[in-house]
Structures are given as structure tokens and as C-alpha cells.
Short mmCIF file of C-alpha atoms and ligand atoms in Angstrom, two decimals:
data_model
loop_
_atom_site.label_atom_id
_atom_site.label_comp_id
_atom_site.label_asym_id
_atom_site.label_seq_id
_atom_site.Cartn_x
_atom_site.Cartn_y
_atom_site.Cartn_z
CA GLY A 1 16.70 2.95 25.37
CA TYR A 2 17.02 4.19 21.82
CA GLY A 3 16.55 0.73 20.37
CA ARG A 4 18.46 -0.56 17.40
CA SER A 5 16.18 0.52 14.60
CA ASP A 6 17.63 2.09 11.49
CA GLY A 7 17.37 5.82 11.05
CA ASP A 8 18.05 8.90 13.12
CA LYS A 9 18.04 7.92 16.78
CA GLN A 10 17.41 11.49 17.91
CA THR A 11 13.92 11.45 16.41
CA ILE A 12 12.43 9.58 19.36
CA ARG A 13 13.91 12.20 21.66
CA SER A 14 13.04 15.31 19.68
CA TYR A 15 9.61 14.31 18.34
CA PRO A 16 8.30 11.56 20.63
CA GLY A 17 4.62 12.28 19.97
CA ALA A 18 4.85 12.39 16.19
CA PHE A 19 7.20 9.41 16.04
CA ILE A 20 5.13 7.13 18.26
CA GLN A 21 1.91 8.28 16.58
CA GLU A 22 3.32 7.24 13.21
CA ILE A 23 4.05 3.74 14.49
CA ILE A 24 0.62 3.49 16.09
CA ASP A 25 -1.05 4.58 12.84
CA CYS A 26 0.70 1.69 11.11
CA ILE A 27 -0.07 -1.05 13.60
CA SER A 28 -3.50 0.20 14.57
CA PRO A 29 -4.91 1.92 11.49
CA THR A 30 -8.55 1.77 12.57
CA THR A 31 -8.40 3.10 16.12
CA HIS A 32 -5.11 5.06 15.99
CA LYS A 33 -4.63 3.87 19.52
CA VAL A 34 -2.74 1.11 21.31
CA TYR A 35 -3.42 -0.79 24.49
CA CYS A 36 -0.19 -0.02 26.29
CA LEU A 37 2.98 1.94 25.60
CA ILE A 38 6.01 0.35 27.25
CA GLY A 39 9.33 2.12 27.54
CA SER A 40 12.72 1.63 29.08
CA SER A 41 15.12 4.45 29.99
CA GLN A 42 15.13 6.96 27.10
CA GLY A 43 12.23 5.06 25.54
CA ALA A 44 10.31 5.65 28.77
CA ALA A 45 10.97 9.38 28.46
CA ALA A 46 9.47 9.20 24.98
CA VAL A 47 6.39 7.40 26.33
CA PHE A 48 5.85 10.05 29.02
CA ASN A 49 6.37 12.94 26.60
CA ALA A 50 4.22 11.41 23.87
CA LEU A 51 1.33 10.98 26.32
CA VAL A 52 1.64 14.56 27.55
CA GLU A 53 1.43 15.66 23.92
CA LYS A 54 -1.17 13.14 22.68
CA PRO A 55 -3.17 11.78 25.62
CA ALA A 56 -5.46 9.58 23.51
CA ILE A 57 -2.92 7.28 21.87
CA SER A 58 -2.76 4.61 24.57
CA SER A 59 -4.90 3.11 27.34
CA PHE A 60 -1.97 2.17 29.60
CA LEU A 61 1.69 2.91 30.04
CA ALA A 62 4.55 1.02 31.62
CA VAL A 63 8.10 2.18 32.23
CA GLN A 64 11.25 0.74 33.70
CA ASN A 65 14.14 2.91 34.87
CA PRO A 66 12.75 5.91 33.04
CA VAL A 67 14.52 9.12 32.17
CA SER A 68 12.14 11.88 33.21
CA HIS A 69 12.58 15.63 33.05
CA ASP A 70 10.16 17.98 34.84
CA PRO A 71 7.89 15.21 36.15
CA GLN A 72 5.34 17.83 37.26
CA ARG A 73 4.32 17.95 33.57
CA PHE A 74 2.96 14.42 33.97
CA VAL A 75 -0.08 15.50 36.02
CA CYS A 76 -2.06 15.40 32.79
CA ILE A 77 -1.34 11.68 32.31
CA LYS A 78 -4.51 9.94 33.48
CA GLN A 79 -3.69 6.48 32.13
CA PRO A 80 -2.99 3.71 34.64
CA ALA A 81 0.79 3.47 34.81
CA LEU A 82 3.23 0.76 35.81
CA LEU A 83 6.34 2.45 37.24
CA MET A 84 9.43 0.35 38.04
CA TYR A 85 12.60 1.84 39.53
CA ASP A 86 15.96 0.35 40.44
CA THR A 87 17.16 2.00 43.64
CA ASP A 88 20.75 1.13 42.69
CA ASP A 89 20.56 2.93 39.36
CA ASP A 90 21.93 6.45 39.82
CA GLY A 91 21.36 7.24 36.15
CA HIS A 92 17.60 6.99 36.72
CA PRO A 93 17.27 8.24 40.30
CA VAL A 94 14.49 6.80 42.40
CA SER A 95 13.95 10.25 43.92
CA VAL A 96 12.56 11.37 40.57
CA GLY A 97 10.51 8.18 40.48
CA ARG A 98 8.82 9.08 43.75
CA LEU A 99 7.83 12.42 42.20
CA VAL A 100 6.48 10.71 39.09
CA LYS A 101 4.43 8.47 41.38
CA LYS A 102 2.94 11.60 42.95
CA TYR A 103 2.06 13.24 39.63
CA ILE A 104 0.56 10.22 37.84
CA PRO A 105 -2.42 9.38 40.05
CA ASN A 106 -3.33 5.89 38.75
CA ASN A 107 -0.17 3.93 39.26
CA HIS A 108 1.34 0.67 40.34
CA TYR A 109 4.72 1.69 41.70
CA TYR A 110 7.63 -0.65 42.42
CA GLU A 111 11.17 -0.17 43.67
CA PHE A 112 13.77 -2.89 43.63
CA ALA A 113 17.53 -3.09 44.22
CA SER A 114 19.37 -4.70 41.34
CA SER A 115 22.34 -5.36 43.64
CA LYS A 116 20.15 -7.79 45.60
CA GLN A 117 17.68 -8.85 42.90
CA PRO A 118 19.50 -8.53 39.57
CA LYS A 119 16.68 -10.30 37.68
CA TRP A 120 13.77 -8.51 39.34
CA LEU A 121 12.47 -7.08 36.05
CA GLU A 122 12.76 -10.37 34.18
CA HIS A 123 10.86 -12.19 36.91
CA ASN A 124 8.24 -9.58 37.73
CA ALA A 125 7.61 -6.96 35.06
CA HIS A 126 5.22 -9.06 32.94
CA LEU A 127 3.18 -10.14 35.98
CA LYS A 128 2.95 -6.58 37.28
CA LEU A 129 1.78 -5.50 33.85
CA LEU A 130 -1.01 -8.10 33.86
CA GLN A 131 -2.04 -7.02 37.35
CA LEU A 132 -2.33 -3.44 36.15
CA PHE A 133 -4.45 -4.41 33.15
CA ASN A 134 -6.52 -6.61 35.39
CA GLU A 135 -7.29 -3.88 37.84
CA TYR A 136 -8.17 -1.15 35.36
CA ASP A 137 -9.52 -2.90 32.27
CA ALA A 138 -13.14 -3.92 32.76
CA ASN A 139 -12.99 -6.16 29.68
CA ASN A 140 -9.91 -7.97 30.76
CA ASN A 141 -10.87 -10.39 33.53
CA THR A 142 -8.65 -12.68 35.54
CA THR A 143 -9.22 -15.73 33.37
CA ASN A 144 -8.06 -13.83 30.35
CA ALA A 145 -4.98 -12.55 32.06
CA LEU A 146 -4.18 -16.01 33.37
CA SER A 147 -4.68 -17.68 30.04
CA LEU A 148 -2.45 -15.10 28.41
CA GLN A 149 0.19 -15.75 31.01
CA LEU A 150 -0.01 -19.52 30.68
CA THR A 151 -0.14 -19.78 26.95
CA ALA A 152 2.01 -16.91 25.80
CA SER A 153 4.95 -19.09 24.89
CA SER A 154 3.15 -22.23 23.75
CA LYS A 155 -0.03 -21.16 21.99
CA ILE A 156 -1.37 -17.97 20.50
CA SER A 157 -4.26 -16.53 22.42
CA LEU A 158 -5.90 -13.28 21.52
CA PRO A 159 -7.12 -11.51 24.64
CA SER A 160 -9.69 -8.75 24.53
CA LEU A 161 -7.30 -6.12 23.26
CA PRO A 162 -8.25 -3.44 20.76
CA ALA A 163 -7.59 -3.74 17.07
CA CYS A 164 -3.84 -3.24 17.11
CA VAL A 165 -3.20 -6.73 15.93
CA SER A 166 -0.85 -6.36 12.99
CA VAL A 167 1.93 -8.16 14.79
CA ALA A 168 3.12 -10.02 11.73
CA GLY A 169 4.89 -6.99 10.26
CA GLY A 170 6.85 -6.45 13.44
CA ILE A 171 7.91 -10.07 13.65
CA ILE A 172 8.89 -10.19 10.00
CA SER A 173 10.86 -6.99 10.43
CA TYR A 174 12.63 -8.37 13.49
CA LEU A 175 13.42 -11.61 11.68
CA SER A 176 15.15 -9.66 8.94
CA SER A 177 17.25 -7.54 11.26
CA TYR A 178 20.17 -10.00 11.47
CA ASN A 179 22.98 -7.54 11.94
CA ARG A 180 21.26 -5.08 14.18
CA GLU A 181 19.77 -7.47 16.72
CA PRO A 182 22.43 -9.48 18.55
CA LEU A 183 19.84 -11.67 20.29
CA TYR A 184 17.99 -12.33 17.08
CA ARG A 185 19.34 -15.87 16.76
CA ASN A 186 18.07 -16.87 20.19
CA SER A 187 14.50 -15.97 19.36
CA LYS A 188 14.47 -16.75 15.64
CA GLU A 189 12.87 -20.17 16.02
CA GLU A 190 10.23 -19.02 18.46
CA LEU A 191 9.29 -16.03 16.33
CA GLU A 192 9.07 -18.13 13.20
CA SER A 193 6.77 -20.56 14.96
CA ILE A 194 4.56 -17.67 16.12
CA LEU A 195 4.45 -16.40 12.57
CA SER A 196 3.54 -19.76 11.10
CA ALA A 197 0.91 -20.26 13.82
CA TYR A 198 -0.72 -17.03 12.66
CA GLU A 199 -0.41 -18.01 9.04
CA ASN A 200 -2.03 -21.38 9.68
CA GLN A 201 -4.92 -19.96 11.62
CA SER A 202 -8.24 -19.86 9.88
CA VAL A 203 -10.07 -16.97 8.30
CA GLN A 204 -10.88 -15.02 11.45
CA ASN A 205 -7.27 -13.99 11.82
CA ASP A 206 -6.73 -13.04 8.20
CA ASP A 207 -6.92 -9.43 9.23
CA LEU A 208 -3.49 -9.78 10.81
CA PHE A 209 -2.06 -9.62 7.33
CA VAL A 210 -4.33 -7.26 5.48
CA GLU A 211 -4.10 -3.55 5.52
CA LYS A 212 -7.09 -1.97 7.17
CA ILE A 213 -8.88 0.61 5.10
CA GLU A 214 -8.36 3.90 6.78
CA PRO A 215 -11.46 6.04 7.16
CA LYS A 216 -11.23 9.14 5.02
CA ARG A 217 -9.91 11.93 7.15
CA ILE A 218 -12.04 15.00 6.99
CA GLU A 219 -10.05 18.04 6.06
CA ASP A 220 -10.65 21.07 8.23
CA ASP A 221 -10.88 24.56 6.73
CA GLU A 222 -7.45 25.58 7.85
CA SER A 223 -5.58 22.66 6.33
CA LYS A 224 -7.67 22.97 3.20
CA ALA A 225 -6.68 26.62 2.83
CA GLN A 226 -3.08 25.63 3.39
CA ARG A 227 -3.26 22.87 0.79
CA LEU A 228 -4.88 25.17 -1.78
CA ALA A 229 -2.18 27.77 -1.21
CA THR A 230 0.54 25.16 -1.80
CA GLU A 231 -1.26 23.91 -4.89
CA LEU A 232 -1.61 27.41 -6.30
CA ALA A 233 2.13 27.93 -5.92
CA GLN A 234 2.98 24.69 -7.76
CA THR A 235 4.41 25.26 -11.25
CA GLN A 236 5.79 21.81 -11.95
CA CYS A 237 3.99 18.93 -13.64
CA ASP A 238 3.80 15.90 -11.33
CA LEU A 239 4.26 13.53 -14.26
CA CYS A 240 7.03 14.97 -16.48
CA ASN A 241 8.45 17.38 -13.85
CA GLN A 242 8.56 20.16 -16.47
CA HIS A 243 7.93 23.73 -15.45
CA ILE A 244 4.48 24.94 -16.44
CA SER A 245 4.49 28.56 -17.57
CA GLY A 246 1.81 30.99 -16.44
CA ASN A 247 0.01 30.88 -19.79
CA ASP A 248 -0.13 27.10 -19.86
CA MET A 249 -1.33 26.78 -16.29
CA SER A 250 -4.96 27.21 -17.31
CA LYS A 251 -4.63 24.24 -19.68
CA SER A 252 -3.12 21.99 -17.04
CA LEU A 253 -5.28 19.69 -14.94
CA ARG A 254 -5.41 19.18 -11.18
CA LEU A 255 -6.76 15.68 -10.57
CA PRO A 256 -9.59 15.81 -8.04
CA ASP A 257 -8.69 13.07 -5.53
CA CYS A 258 -4.94 12.55 -5.55
CA ARG A 259 -4.36 16.27 -6.28
CA HIS A 260 -1.64 15.55 -8.82
CA LEU A 261 -1.03 18.31 -11.34
CA LEU A 262 -0.62 17.36 -15.01
CA CYS A 263 0.65 19.73 -17.66
CA TYR A 264 -1.20 20.10 -20.96
CA SER A 265 1.08 17.83 -22.97
CA CYS A 266 0.98 15.10 -20.31
CA CYS A 267 -2.82 15.27 -20.42
CA CYS A 268 -2.66 14.81 -24.19
CA GLU A 269 -0.30 11.86 -23.89
CA THR A 270 -2.02 10.06 -21.06
CA ILE A 271 -5.53 10.80 -19.86
CA LYS A 272 -6.78 11.90 -23.29
CA LEU A 273 -6.64 8.22 -24.19
CA ASN A 274 -6.85 6.51 -20.80
CA SER A 275 -8.70 8.51 -18.22
CA TYR A 276 -9.22 5.52 -15.91
CA GLU A 277 -6.39 6.13 -13.48
CA CYS A 278 -3.95 8.85 -12.51
CA PRO A 279 -0.87 8.27 -14.70
CA VAL A 280 1.61 9.40 -12.05
CA VAL A 281 3.80 6.42 -11.22
CA GLY A 282 2.79 4.79 -7.96
CA CYS A 283 -0.47 6.74 -7.70
CA ALA A 284 -3.04 5.05 -9.96
CA MET A 285 -5.92 6.82 -8.23
CA LYS A 286 -9.20 6.06 -10.02
CA LEU A 287 -10.32 8.96 -12.17
CA ASN A 288 -13.62 10.15 -13.49
CA VAL A 289 -12.74 12.93 -15.93
CA PRO A 290 -15.77 14.41 -17.69
CA SER A 291 -15.64 14.14 -21.48
CA SER A 292 -15.98 17.91 -21.80
CA GLN A 293 -12.64 18.16 -20.01
CA LEU A 294 -11.05 15.46 -22.17
CA SER A 295 -12.16 17.23 -25.34
CA LEU A 296 -9.81 20.09 -24.43
CA TYR A 297 -6.86 17.82 -25.16
CA SER A 298 -5.73 16.50 -28.50
CA LEU A 299 -3.82 13.34 -29.28
CA PRO A 300 -0.08 14.02 -29.22
CA PHE A 301 0.42 12.97 -32.85
CA SER A 302 -0.69 14.85 -35.92
CA SER A 303 -2.87 12.79 -38.24
CA ASP A 304 -1.52 14.53 -41.34
CA ASN A 305 0.89 11.75 -42.19
CA GLU A 306 -0.65 8.82 -40.43
CA LYS A 307 -3.93 7.10 -39.78
CA HIS A 308 -5.16 6.77 -36.19
CA ILE A 309 -7.18 3.89 -34.84
CA ILE A 310 -8.19 3.43 -31.23
CA ILE A 311 -8.36 -0.10 -29.91
CA GLN A 312 -9.92 -0.83 -26.56
CA PHE A 313 -9.01 -4.01 -24.72
CA GLY A 314 -9.39 -5.46 -21.26
CA ASN A 315 -11.54 -7.87 -19.36
CA SER A 316 -14.45 -8.09 -17.00
CA CYS A 317 -14.39 -10.39 -14.03
CA LYS A 318 -17.19 -11.71 -11.90
CA SER A 319 -17.22 -14.16 -9.05
CA ILE A 320 -19.36 -17.19 -9.85
CA SER A 321 -19.24 -18.87 -6.46
CA SER A 322 -18.40 -17.46 -3.09
CA SER A 323 -16.99 -20.74 -1.81
CA SER A 324 -14.71 -21.87 -4.61
CA GLN A 325 -13.15 -18.52 -5.54
CA ARG A 326 -13.75 -19.14 -9.23
CA TYR A 327 -14.30 -16.26 -11.60
CA GLU A 328 -15.83 -15.79 -14.99
CA TYR A 329 -13.45 -13.68 -17.04
CA THR A 330 -14.45 -12.07 -20.31
CA ALA A 331 -11.46 -10.78 -22.24
CA TYR A 332 -12.27 -8.50 -25.13
CA VAL A 333 -10.96 -6.29 -27.92
CA GLU A 334 -12.96 -3.58 -29.59
CA CYS A 335 -12.31 -0.95 -32.22
CA LYS A 336 -13.44 2.42 -30.87
CA THR A 337 -12.99 4.10 -34.23
CA THR A 338 -14.55 2.72 -37.44
CA ASN A 339 -14.09 -1.02 -37.24
CA VAL A 340 -11.17 -2.28 -39.33
CA ILE A 341 -10.73 -5.54 -37.42
CA ASP A 342 -11.12 -8.71 -39.42
CA SER A 343 -10.57 -11.15 -36.57
CA VAL A 344 -9.04 -11.41 -33.11
CA SER A 345 -7.22 -14.50 -31.88
CA PHE A 346 -7.12 -15.01 -28.11
CA ASP A 347 -3.85 -16.70 -27.32
CA ILE A 348 -3.91 -17.99 -23.75
CA ASN A 349 -0.96 -20.26 -24.35
CA PRO A 350 1.60 -18.17 -26.24
CA GLY A 351 4.04 -21.10 -26.31
CA TYR A 352 1.62 -22.93 -28.63
CA PRO A 353 0.49 -20.39 -31.24
CA LYS A 354 -1.81 -22.92 -32.92
CA SER A 355 -3.96 -23.13 -29.80
CA ALA A 356 -5.15 -19.52 -30.07
CA ILE A 357 -8.91 -19.15 -30.33
CA ARG A 358 -9.98 -17.08 -33.29
CA VAL A 359 -13.07 -14.90 -33.23
CA SER A 360 -13.94 -13.45 -36.62
CA LYS A 361 -17.06 -11.49 -35.79
CA ALA A 362 -17.75 -8.72 -33.27
CA PRO A 363 -17.96 -8.82 -30.30
CA TYR A 364 -14.38 -10.03 -30.14
CA GLU A 365 -14.33 -11.71 -26.77
CA LEU A 366 -13.34 -14.85 -24.94
CA VAL A 367 -15.04 -16.18 -21.80
CA ARG A 368 -13.14 -18.41 -19.39
CA ILE A 369 -13.83 -19.70 -15.88
CA MET A 370 -10.59 -19.57 -13.91
CA ASN A 371 -9.33 -19.31 -10.35
CA LEU A 372 -6.52 -16.95 -11.13
CA GLU A 373 -5.48 -14.25 -13.51
CA PHE A 374 -4.04 -15.60 -16.75
CA THR A 375 -2.07 -14.57 -19.80
CA CYS A 376 -4.17 -13.80 -22.83
CA HIS A 377 -2.49 -12.26 -25.85
CA PHE A 378 -4.74 -10.58 -28.39
CA ILE A 379 -3.70 -11.02 -32.01
CA ILE A 380 -5.57 -8.60 -34.21
CA GLN A 381 -5.91 -9.22 -37.95
CA TRP A 382 -7.02 -6.21 -39.93
CA ASN A 383 -9.30 -6.09 -42.92
CA LYS A 384 -7.46 -7.93 -45.68
CA ALA A 385 -7.59 -5.00 -48.08
CA LEU A 386 -5.53 -2.88 -45.70
CA ASN A 387 -2.59 -5.26 -45.78
CA TRP A 388 -1.38 -4.12 -42.37
CA PRO A 389 0.79 -6.33 -40.17
CA LYS A 390 -0.99 -8.18 -37.38
CA LEU A 391 -0.92 -6.57 -33.97
CA ARG A 392 -0.21 -8.66 -30.89
CA ILE A 393 -1.11 -7.14 -27.52
CA THR A 394 0.57 -9.10 -24.73
CA TYR A 395 -2.24 -8.86 -22.22
CA HIS A 396 -2.67 -10.48 -18.84
CA VAL A 397 -6.27 -10.87 -17.67
CA GLN A 398 -6.83 -8.86 -14.50
CA ASN A 399 -8.75 -9.87 -11.42
CA LYS A 400 -10.23 -6.46 -10.71
CA GLN A 401 -13.65 -5.70 -9.43
CA ASP A 402 -16.01 -5.48 -12.40
CA SER A 403 -13.67 -4.67 -15.22
CA PHE A 404 -10.34 -3.47 -16.46
CA THR A 405 -10.04 -1.38 -19.61
CA ARG A 406 -7.27 0.23 -21.63
CA ASN A 407 -7.25 2.20 -24.86
CA LEU A 408 -4.43 1.96 -27.34
CA LEU A 409 -3.72 4.39 -30.14
CA VAL A 410 -2.61 2.50 -33.24
CA ARG A 411 -0.66 4.74 -35.60
CA ILE A 412 -0.40 3.65 -39.22
CA PRO A 413 2.02 5.76 -41.26
CA ASN A 414 0.77 6.83 -44.70
CA GLN A 415 3.25 5.06 -46.94
CA ASP A 416 1.29 4.76 -50.16
CA ASN A 417 2.01 1.29 -51.42
CA THR A 418 4.96 0.33 -49.29
CA MET A 419 2.91 -2.14 -47.29
CA ALA A 420 3.14 -4.39 -50.28
CA LYS A 421 1.57 -7.79 -50.52
CA SER A 422 4.98 -9.44 -50.61
CA HIS A 423 5.18 -9.23 -46.81
CA LYS A 424 4.57 -12.52 -45.16
CA THR A 425 1.30 -12.60 -43.31
CA ARG A 426 2.81 -14.01 -40.14
CA GLU A 427 4.73 -10.82 -39.48
CA GLU A 428 3.34 -9.04 -36.49
CA VAL A 429 3.88 -5.90 -34.46
CA VAL A 430 3.97 -6.46 -30.71
CA TYR A 431 2.61 -4.06 -28.14
CA ASN A 432 4.08 -5.15 -24.83
CA TRP A 433 1.41 -4.41 -22.34
CA THR A 434 2.50 -6.85 -19.63
CA ASP A 435 6.20 -6.11 -19.92
CA ARG A 436 5.69 -2.43 -19.45
CA ASP A 437 8.07 -0.56 -17.22
CA ARG A 438 6.21 0.18 -14.02
CA THR A 439 8.50 3.05 -13.14
CA LYS A 440 7.22 5.04 -16.12
CA PRO A 441 3.74 5.95 -17.27
CA ASN A 442 2.31 3.42 -19.67
CA ILE A 443 2.89 4.08 -23.37
CA ASN A 444 -0.55 4.37 -24.92
CA TYR A 445 0.35 3.96 -28.56
CA VAL A 446 1.98 1.62 -31.03
CA VAL A 447 3.20 2.25 -34.58
CA LEU A 448 1.95 -0.30 -37.06
CA SER A 449 4.35 -0.73 -39.95
CA TYR A 450 6.52 -3.43 -41.47
CA ASP A 451 9.80 -1.82 -40.47
ZN1 LIG B 501 3.83 17.02 -17.72
ZN1 LIG B 502 -2.27 10.88 -8.81
#
């Protein structure tokens, strides 16, 4: 039928092909194809219609008591089909079923009378399905089918089915559907044991839980033209949502891969300083902006009344042994403008400030062998003569391939002598890198002053 999923129940009826394709893309991201589509009643109508529309999405189909309009359309369905009709069900007349049987050439066709055999489907459907697979699938021999049949409830066996194996998501989703699925309680225990069986299996089944990398889809000329037309019509910045006027459009930037559009002032505030990733929240596409492009933008603060220093921080990460999953992390801080750093303390245990490791000569870095990412605050002391407050960057070492880098603009207001020596040296300004709000673009600057 329509099932009990959330959302608009008419979708499966109005757009069966698109709807089923979307599900298939999720559970079978490499092949975009499933082994068998199974439908009941209205769901069966969706299976028929989807296969008429998109013949390649499934190798088999199976339906019970299907709704079917204009069955002559089904002549194009070449998949082996399991067709099961209840002769006592006037809502899904068997007369239509006999037509469907005629139009779909490769079929296993069954009629039963629910008045005499009320549990015919429960007792037979799964066996008929295996028989169908057995007859038409060259890779799926009898032993496989038998072992599947015998072990389905007790042990997980993975027959020679294609790569649509991301069952975990479906089970997890079902397990969290308390209110919608009345029978959920009956199967909860069994499903949880299936799930834990998968989780406890060794490496070869890890792919049940990882997202497959989808091959890059090649854009055809028509959709490219369409995309470019849409992009040309866009007058709103994807980051700040402000309207970009015609004059300013030439100064805005269309990022090459994610196609996000950034207005001039957003470019100044974000990629001018950190051109590593797209700043649009949730995107984070890796960027490679040429420096000639970056030179078109200026920092968003005038340097008339303040001094600007650019600090770069981050870490590199390399695997030191394939078996033990241990990594050599090098956390570092560097002054990209004229060096005014006196020393950097690497505080990997912020609860115990005394334990910070102080490095008083460039390169300011700390090497650690660790299994996991770890907290590492950077406490920067400036040249004594400057009498600036210390700067603490609350960093968390990242386990990224190769390296992770960020630039920070440190703004020091020109205040003549107000940064007097009377200030206690332990005062510090904190730049919260780890606590940053992930729903907003990262703030790339900090103001260094005693108030
Ligand atoms: Zn903007
Ligand atoms: Zn983007």
C-alpha cells in the first residue's frame, strides 16, 4: 500500500519513478540499481509504473494484489516478475492479473483464494521469490538460495546480490519509528540483533555503514546550459543573502566546484583570509583560488587606526602505522606577517595550565603521536616590547589527510600608551576556534586589546 512513512503519501502515486529512484540512489549509490522491487497493492502500481519509466533500476520485480491501470503499457517490462493474485479480492481483480501475465513475458504467476488459504502469501511468497531468482539469476544457484532460506532468521548470510547493501540505515530508521509502525515492538528485538550482528562483523562488512563515494556525474551540454542560465540570473549572495547590484556583480566570485556565489564583501571577509574551503555553511567544498583572484579583495578592516597581523595555525597529520591507527600530529603556529611572536605555549591539557609546553623559537610547533584528535590550545606571547595581551587560540588538532590550516587576522587598535605595563601579564585574549558556531561562517579575526 502507501506504507506508513512520513511525508506526502501521494508522491509514490504521482511520481513513482523519481521517488523510487531517489531511494535506490541512497541504498545503492554505486550501481543506482536494486536486485528486486517488491510492491503490494498501490505500492505494486508504483513498481510497475517506475519500471515502465526507468527500466534499468531493478533486475526483478514482485507484486502481490497489485493495482494496475492500462496493463498493456507493461509490455516494455522485460524483468522476470513474480505476480501473485487473490481471486477473492475484488479490489485487485484477477482478470486484470491475467492481462498483466500476458504483457510481462518473463513471469511466475500465481492465483490463490484467500477464503480457502488466508495465509497463502505468508507461507509461499518468499519461496516463490527465491524460485524466481533461482531460475533467472545465473549467479544465484540453489545452494545460495537454500542457505538464504535456512539462515535468514538465525544468521546473516550475504548472497550474491549487487551492491545495495546499506541495510543498516533502513533498520535504524524502522527502529526509530515507534508511533508509526504498530508492529514495531514485535520485531524490535530481532532487528536489533540483526543490527548488532552487522556491527560485530569484521572489516569486510564495514561498507554497510560507510557512504559510498558517488562517481562524478558528467554534465551534458543541455543541463550545463540550463545551469549557466540559472547562475546568470542569480543576484543574491549565497553567504550573506544580500542582493548584489549589477555593478558589483563583476566583483563577486562564483566558486568553481560547488557553484556558490559570494558577493564582494563576503569575499573580503572570508576567502581573502581563508581560501581553503567554501565558507557557505554546510558546504565546505575544498577551494583552490588563485592568488591573483585573492588580490582583488581587501581585508574588511581599515588599517588606519589599527595594526594587522596574520597568524596561521593548524596541524599536519600522518599515519605512522597501518595496523595500529596511530598518527603523528604536528601542531603549529606561524606569523605570516613580520614575526612579532616571542613564544608559543602548546596547552594540550587546558585544565592544568602549568603543563603547557613552551616553544620560544620558530618554528613554533609541537609533535605528538596519538590515536585520536586532541585539544591543543595555542598561547601566543608577543615580543615583550609590544606589551600586548597574550592570545589564546582554543584549537583542536584535526585528523585530516595531510594538513589542516587556518589564518587569523589579529587586529591591534592603535591606542598610544594605553597598553600600559601595569596590566598583569597573565591577562589573555581568547579566540574561540573550537567553540565556533557551526551555523555561521567562521569569524576570521580577533581584536587584541586589554578591554
Ligand atoms: Zn555576501
Ligand atoms: Zn560552496
